[in-house]
Amino acid sequence: MPDDRVTLPSERLTSAKQVDKLQAAFGLEGRLNFFVSELGGVVAKVTTEDSDALIALQGAQVLSWIPQGYRETLWLSPDARLGTGKAVRGGIPVCWPWFGAHPCTPSKPSHGVARTAVWDIAGSALTQDGVVIKFRLPDANDTATGLSARLEVTVGPDLGLALLTRNTGQQTVQLTQALHSYFLVGDIDDVSIAGLEGCAYIDALAEGLRRQQSGLITIGEEVDRIYQGVSRPVVIHDGRLRRRIEIENGGSQSCIVWNPWIAKSERLGDMGPQGYRAMVCVETANAGDDTVQLKAGAEHELRAKIGVKPML
Ligand code: TA6
């Protein structure tokens, strides 16, 4: 996605003015720049010796992460557009403060309110781990339950995400959430996923039936599973691209593995031709039995550290 500093129609002038303000307040010379993306919204572009990234202010959503010497790590829908009121499919959507359907009100948006909200930038820094950008979900988007959210993204040799939720209300609140990472793979036929062997999982395609994972995960049909008791890094072995993607989780004991396959991809309509063959979601989460009961005044941090290495 090129950095398109073009003359914008007036309706996007505000974004251009916003960019200037952001650049002045948080830009880091040669490391962190803000621009109005061709996708239709403001995006932060991070450039380091170890990796480059693009992060949209909408949803504080990482759209791209390219480690030095490797191809893009994240899959992004060819139909991705910002500012449409719809969540962007791909990259790392932040599902918060509920995962999936709202527990009490089905009419509320799937996967919460964070993905379509424009987050504020709360800070930026150069650290030994890379460029750090801090996002804050504006209070207007807090649910009635008084939850607040901040996301810290670290771009360096690894990609780090830390989603901090604080309960500023007076009651204990049930929190489910996910860093809904869409990983790019060479071809789904040549992919296996390690680290979940022996874990129980809730099969979303079988009315929530509980099953147990035996051996490595391979994908040859639609898969939609909420793994429980996750205690080790999850590794995607991508044979076609000769790489492995390692995901270290923190504050999480659940992980969703999802691929829509053919029929669901057609229903979704924004996976592009054969898109299901080039992606797999491995999502660091608090979901299923791993729901967080967040007491008044308490906080919980969900973390993912993503690294890419050559195939062993
Ligand atoms: O994380 C898996 C899942 O819950 C699937 O059931 C599927 O719905 C996917 O998320 C995508 O959800 P979205 O709301 O982004 O279309």
XYZ file of C-alpha atoms and ligand atoms in Angstrom:
328
model
C 0.000 0.000 0.000
C 1.888 3.151 -1.144
C 2.032 6.234 1.061
C -0.357 8.313 -1.046
C 0.069 11.963 -0.113
C -2.373 13.123 -2.760
C -4.582 16.191 -3.035
C -7.702 15.053 -1.285
C -11.355 15.879 -1.927
C -12.581 18.329 0.706
C -14.440 15.631 2.639
C -11.090 14.122 3.535
C -9.357 17.417 4.221
C -9.987 16.856 7.904
C -7.946 13.669 7.637
C -5.097 15.582 6.011
C -5.246 18.186 8.809
C -5.425 15.338 11.309
C -2.299 13.847 9.773
C -0.355 17.079 10.260
C -1.394 17.263 13.914
C -0.531 13.611 14.528
C 2.812 13.972 12.798
C 3.708 16.984 14.894
C 2.671 15.341 18.150
C 3.719 11.704 17.658
C 5.752 11.370 14.463
C 9.279 9.934 14.792
C 11.647 11.098 12.055
C 12.227 8.280 9.574
C 10.463 5.804 11.862
C 6.823 6.764 12.340
C 4.748 8.713 9.834
C 1.023 9.240 9.489
C -0.740 9.479 6.144
C -4.181 9.232 4.589
C -4.259 5.776 3.074
C -5.819 4.883 -0.243
C -8.078 2.663 1.879
C -9.829 5.835 3.038
C -8.517 6.555 6.502
C -5.491 7.669 8.509
C -2.767 5.036 8.836
C 0.501 4.991 10.789
C 3.491 3.777 8.769
C 6.331 2.320 10.839
C 9.764 1.759 9.293
C 12.566 0.043 11.245
C 15.740 -1.924 10.429
C 13.958 -5.105 11.483
C 10.459 -4.743 10.048
C 7.846 -2.368 8.619
C 4.193 -2.074 9.594
C 0.980 -0.247 8.731
C -1.579 0.404 11.471
C -4.957 2.046 10.836
C -6.353 4.431 13.450
C -9.691 2.762 12.746
C -9.748 -0.150 15.123
C -6.059 0.417 16.019
C -5.832 -2.349 13.435
C -2.456 -3.622 12.250
C -2.937 -4.025 8.492
C 0.548 -5.127 7.489
C 3.741 -6.410 9.121
C 6.753 -7.250 6.956
C 9.857 -8.495 8.802
C 13.184 -7.866 7.078
C 13.937 -10.663 4.616
C 10.419 -12.074 4.585
C 7.168 -11.518 2.704
C 4.103 -9.919 4.276
C 2.996 -11.806 7.422
C -0.660 -10.722 7.482
C -3.478 -11.431 5.018
C -5.737 -8.485 4.048
C -8.987 -8.610 2.105
C -8.671 -7.180 -1.407
C -11.895 -5.310 -0.580
C -10.552 -3.720 2.609
C -11.858 -0.151 3.018
C -11.675 2.175 6.013
C -14.427 4.526 7.160
C -17.336 2.485 5.829
C -18.756 1.572 9.234
C -17.755 -2.037 8.492
C -14.803 -3.805 10.078
C -11.800 -4.353 7.812
C -11.237 -8.066 7.163
C -7.616 -8.947 7.622
C -4.566 -7.792 9.523
C -5.198 -7.954 13.281
C -8.735 -6.798 14.176
C -9.297 -6.050 17.875
C -12.421 -7.893 19.018
C -13.486 -6.117 22.240
C -15.207 -6.046 24.744
C -16.904 -9.212 23.545
C -15.809 -11.987 21.178
C -18.369 -13.288 18.675
C -22.047 -12.469 19.286
C -22.873 -10.156 22.222
C -23.705 -12.387 25.204
C -27.092 -10.727 25.916
C -28.016 -8.543 22.915
C -27.634 -10.361 19.582
C -28.429 -7.147 17.677
C -25.086 -5.672 18.800
C -22.205 -5.984 16.315
C -20.288 -9.264 16.196
C -16.862 -9.016 17.877
C -17.631 -5.812 19.766
C -17.263 -2.073 19.143
C -13.515 -1.532 18.826
C -12.985 -2.569 15.210
C -15.030 0.248 13.662
C -14.101 2.984 16.139
C -11.318 5.478 15.316
C -8.830 5.227 18.175
C -6.766 8.138 19.477
C -2.991 8.060 19.523
C -1.863 8.278 23.153
C 1.890 8.141 22.633
C 4.860 6.931 20.606
C 8.460 6.032 21.472
C 11.632 4.440 20.184
C 12.607 1.551 22.501
C 15.106 -1.312 22.439
C 12.285 -3.572 21.203
C 11.384 -1.227 18.342
C 8.897 1.567 17.639
C 6.033 1.656 20.155
C 2.698 3.279 19.340
C 0.045 3.664 22.035
C -3.624 3.784 21.066
C -6.580 4.683 23.276
C -10.212 3.853 22.535
C -12.105 7.144 22.978
C -14.395 7.149 26.022
C -17.453 7.577 23.799
C -16.883 4.009 22.692
C -16.715 2.543 26.149
C -19.598 0.224 26.719
C -22.183 1.132 29.357
C -20.139 -1.087 31.642
C -17.373 1.542 31.984
C -14.606 -0.500 30.399
C -11.689 1.387 28.842
C -9.197 0.012 26.339
C -5.654 0.862 25.340
C -3.533 -0.964 22.773
C 0.251 -0.799 22.616
C 1.839 -1.984 19.360
C 5.601 -2.639 19.208
C 7.185 -2.946 15.757
C 10.702 -4.402 15.733
C 12.279 -7.843 15.253
C 8.899 -9.115 16.482
C 5.417 -7.612 16.386
C 4.016 -7.087 19.872
C 0.441 -6.202 20.822
C -0.750 -5.519 24.373
C -4.471 -4.822 24.845
C -5.123 -3.361 28.300
C -8.684 -3.245 29.602
C -9.540 -1.318 32.776
C -12.862 -1.566 34.605
C -13.566 2.023 35.627
C -17.116 1.115 36.700
C -18.524 -0.068 40.019
C -19.533 -3.608 39.009
C -17.657 -6.738 37.962
C -17.865 -7.017 34.168
C -17.574 -10.102 31.941
C -14.928 -9.522 29.266
C -14.230 -11.647 26.203
C -11.836 -10.453 23.503
C -9.417 -11.490 20.771
C -6.534 -10.244 18.681
C -8.120 -11.734 15.573
C -4.920 -12.197 13.532
C -5.254 -13.135 9.842
C -1.952 -14.729 8.811
C -0.843 -14.937 5.183
C 0.229 -18.432 4.077
C 1.657 -19.698 0.791
C -1.065 -22.314 0.360
C -3.391 -23.735 3.002
C -2.668 -27.286 1.759
C 0.944 -26.838 2.875
C 0.233 -25.516 6.386
C 0.256 -27.180 9.808
C -0.283 -25.587 13.213
C 1.579 -26.776 16.309
C 1.249 -25.945 19.992
C -2.380 -26.969 20.493
C -1.911 -30.729 20.542
C -3.965 -32.283 23.340
C -5.988 -29.087 23.955
C -9.745 -29.298 24.238
C -11.670 -27.105 21.813
C -15.193 -25.835 21.286
C -16.235 -26.646 17.732
C -18.293 -23.658 16.523
C -19.361 -25.706 13.512
C -20.879 -28.454 15.659
C -23.169 -26.456 17.996
C -20.292 -25.898 20.399
C -19.462 -29.577 20.810
C -16.254 -30.071 22.798
C -13.538 -32.126 21.144
C -9.823 -32.705 21.776
C -7.004 -31.872 19.386
C -4.952 -34.871 18.366
C -1.618 -34.005 16.747
C -0.902 -31.031 14.504
C -3.763 -29.037 12.953
C -4.087 -29.222 9.186
C -6.897 -27.549 7.248
C -8.877 -29.121 4.425
C -12.372 -27.726 5.164
C -14.019 -24.902 7.123
C -12.521 -24.780 10.634
C -13.822 -22.619 13.500
C -12.484 -23.759 16.874
C -11.990 -22.103 20.257
C -9.075 -23.956 21.873
C -8.920 -23.969 25.668
C -6.102 -24.559 28.154
C -3.589 -23.002 25.752
C -0.254 -22.695 27.550
C 2.419 -22.824 24.842
C 3.354 -20.679 21.857
C 1.360 -21.556 18.727
C 3.402 -22.082 15.565
C 2.156 -21.918 11.974
C 4.398 -23.979 9.703
C 4.089 -22.516 6.198
C 5.733 -25.031 3.863
C 5.147 -23.041 0.675
C 6.783 -19.869 2.001
C 9.405 -21.909 3.895
C 8.745 -20.045 7.157
C 7.227 -20.520 10.553
C 5.157 -17.876 12.318
C 5.427 -18.094 16.123
C 2.728 -16.573 18.314
C 3.476 -16.180 22.037
C 0.365 -15.388 24.057
C 0.021 -13.627 27.411
C -3.029 -13.066 29.608
C -4.734 -15.730 27.519
C -5.460 -19.430 27.737
C -7.647 -19.655 24.639
C -6.904 -19.461 20.944
C -9.244 -19.495 17.953
C -8.246 -21.245 14.736
C -10.439 -20.258 11.781
C -10.535 -20.758 8.061
C -13.831 -20.083 6.230
C -13.042 -22.449 3.316
C -15.059 -22.212 0.091
C -18.763 -21.859 0.905
C -18.361 -19.449 3.838
C -15.862 -17.380 1.825
C -18.518 -16.963 -0.852
C -21.058 -15.922 1.777
C -18.644 -13.433 3.310
C -18.016 -11.923 -0.117
C -14.790 -10.107 0.748
C -12.276 -12.940 0.779
C -11.292 -12.460 -2.867
C -10.852 -15.338 -5.321
C -9.339 -18.341 -3.500
C -8.596 -16.053 -0.535
C -9.243 -18.904 1.882
C -6.200 -20.695 0.438
C -3.874 -17.842 1.427
C -4.878 -17.286 5.041
C -5.477 -18.800 8.423
C -6.644 -17.027 11.564
C -4.829 -17.912 14.789
C -6.322 -15.604 17.385
C -4.925 -14.804 20.824
C -8.049 -14.553 22.966
C -10.009 -14.631 26.175
C -12.954 -16.663 24.907
C -15.002 -19.744 25.822
C -14.024 -20.982 29.297
C -11.320 -18.284 29.318
C -13.788 -15.438 29.912
C -12.413 -12.707 32.220
C -14.562 -11.566 35.173
C -13.078 -8.090 35.628
C -13.750 -6.613 39.055
C -14.414 -2.884 39.575
C -11.122 -1.000 39.365
C -9.241 -4.049 38.052
C -7.431 -4.395 34.728
C -6.486 -7.235 32.383
C -3.883 -7.316 29.638
C -4.087 -9.577 26.577
C -0.743 -9.919 24.812
C 0.567 -11.450 21.591
C 4.150 -11.492 20.364
C 4.506 -12.578 16.734
C 7.816 -13.633 15.166
C 8.796 -15.112 11.795
C 11.662 -17.613 11.359
C 12.920 -19.859 8.567
C 11.364 -23.321 8.289
C 13.298 -25.744 10.527
O -12.916 -15.927 14.971
C -13.697 -16.769 14.162
C -14.998 -16.050 13.848
O -15.759 -15.845 14.997
C -15.738 -16.860 12.800
O -16.867 -17.499 13.351
C -16.096 -15.825 11.730
O -17.330 -15.240 12.016
C -14.910 -14.877 11.876
O -14.734 -14.768 13.282
C -15.053 -13.557 11.164
O -15.921 -12.728 11.849
P -16.253 -11.299 11.189
O -17.223 -10.659 12.110
O -14.948 -10.547 11.117
O -16.774 -11.604 9.810
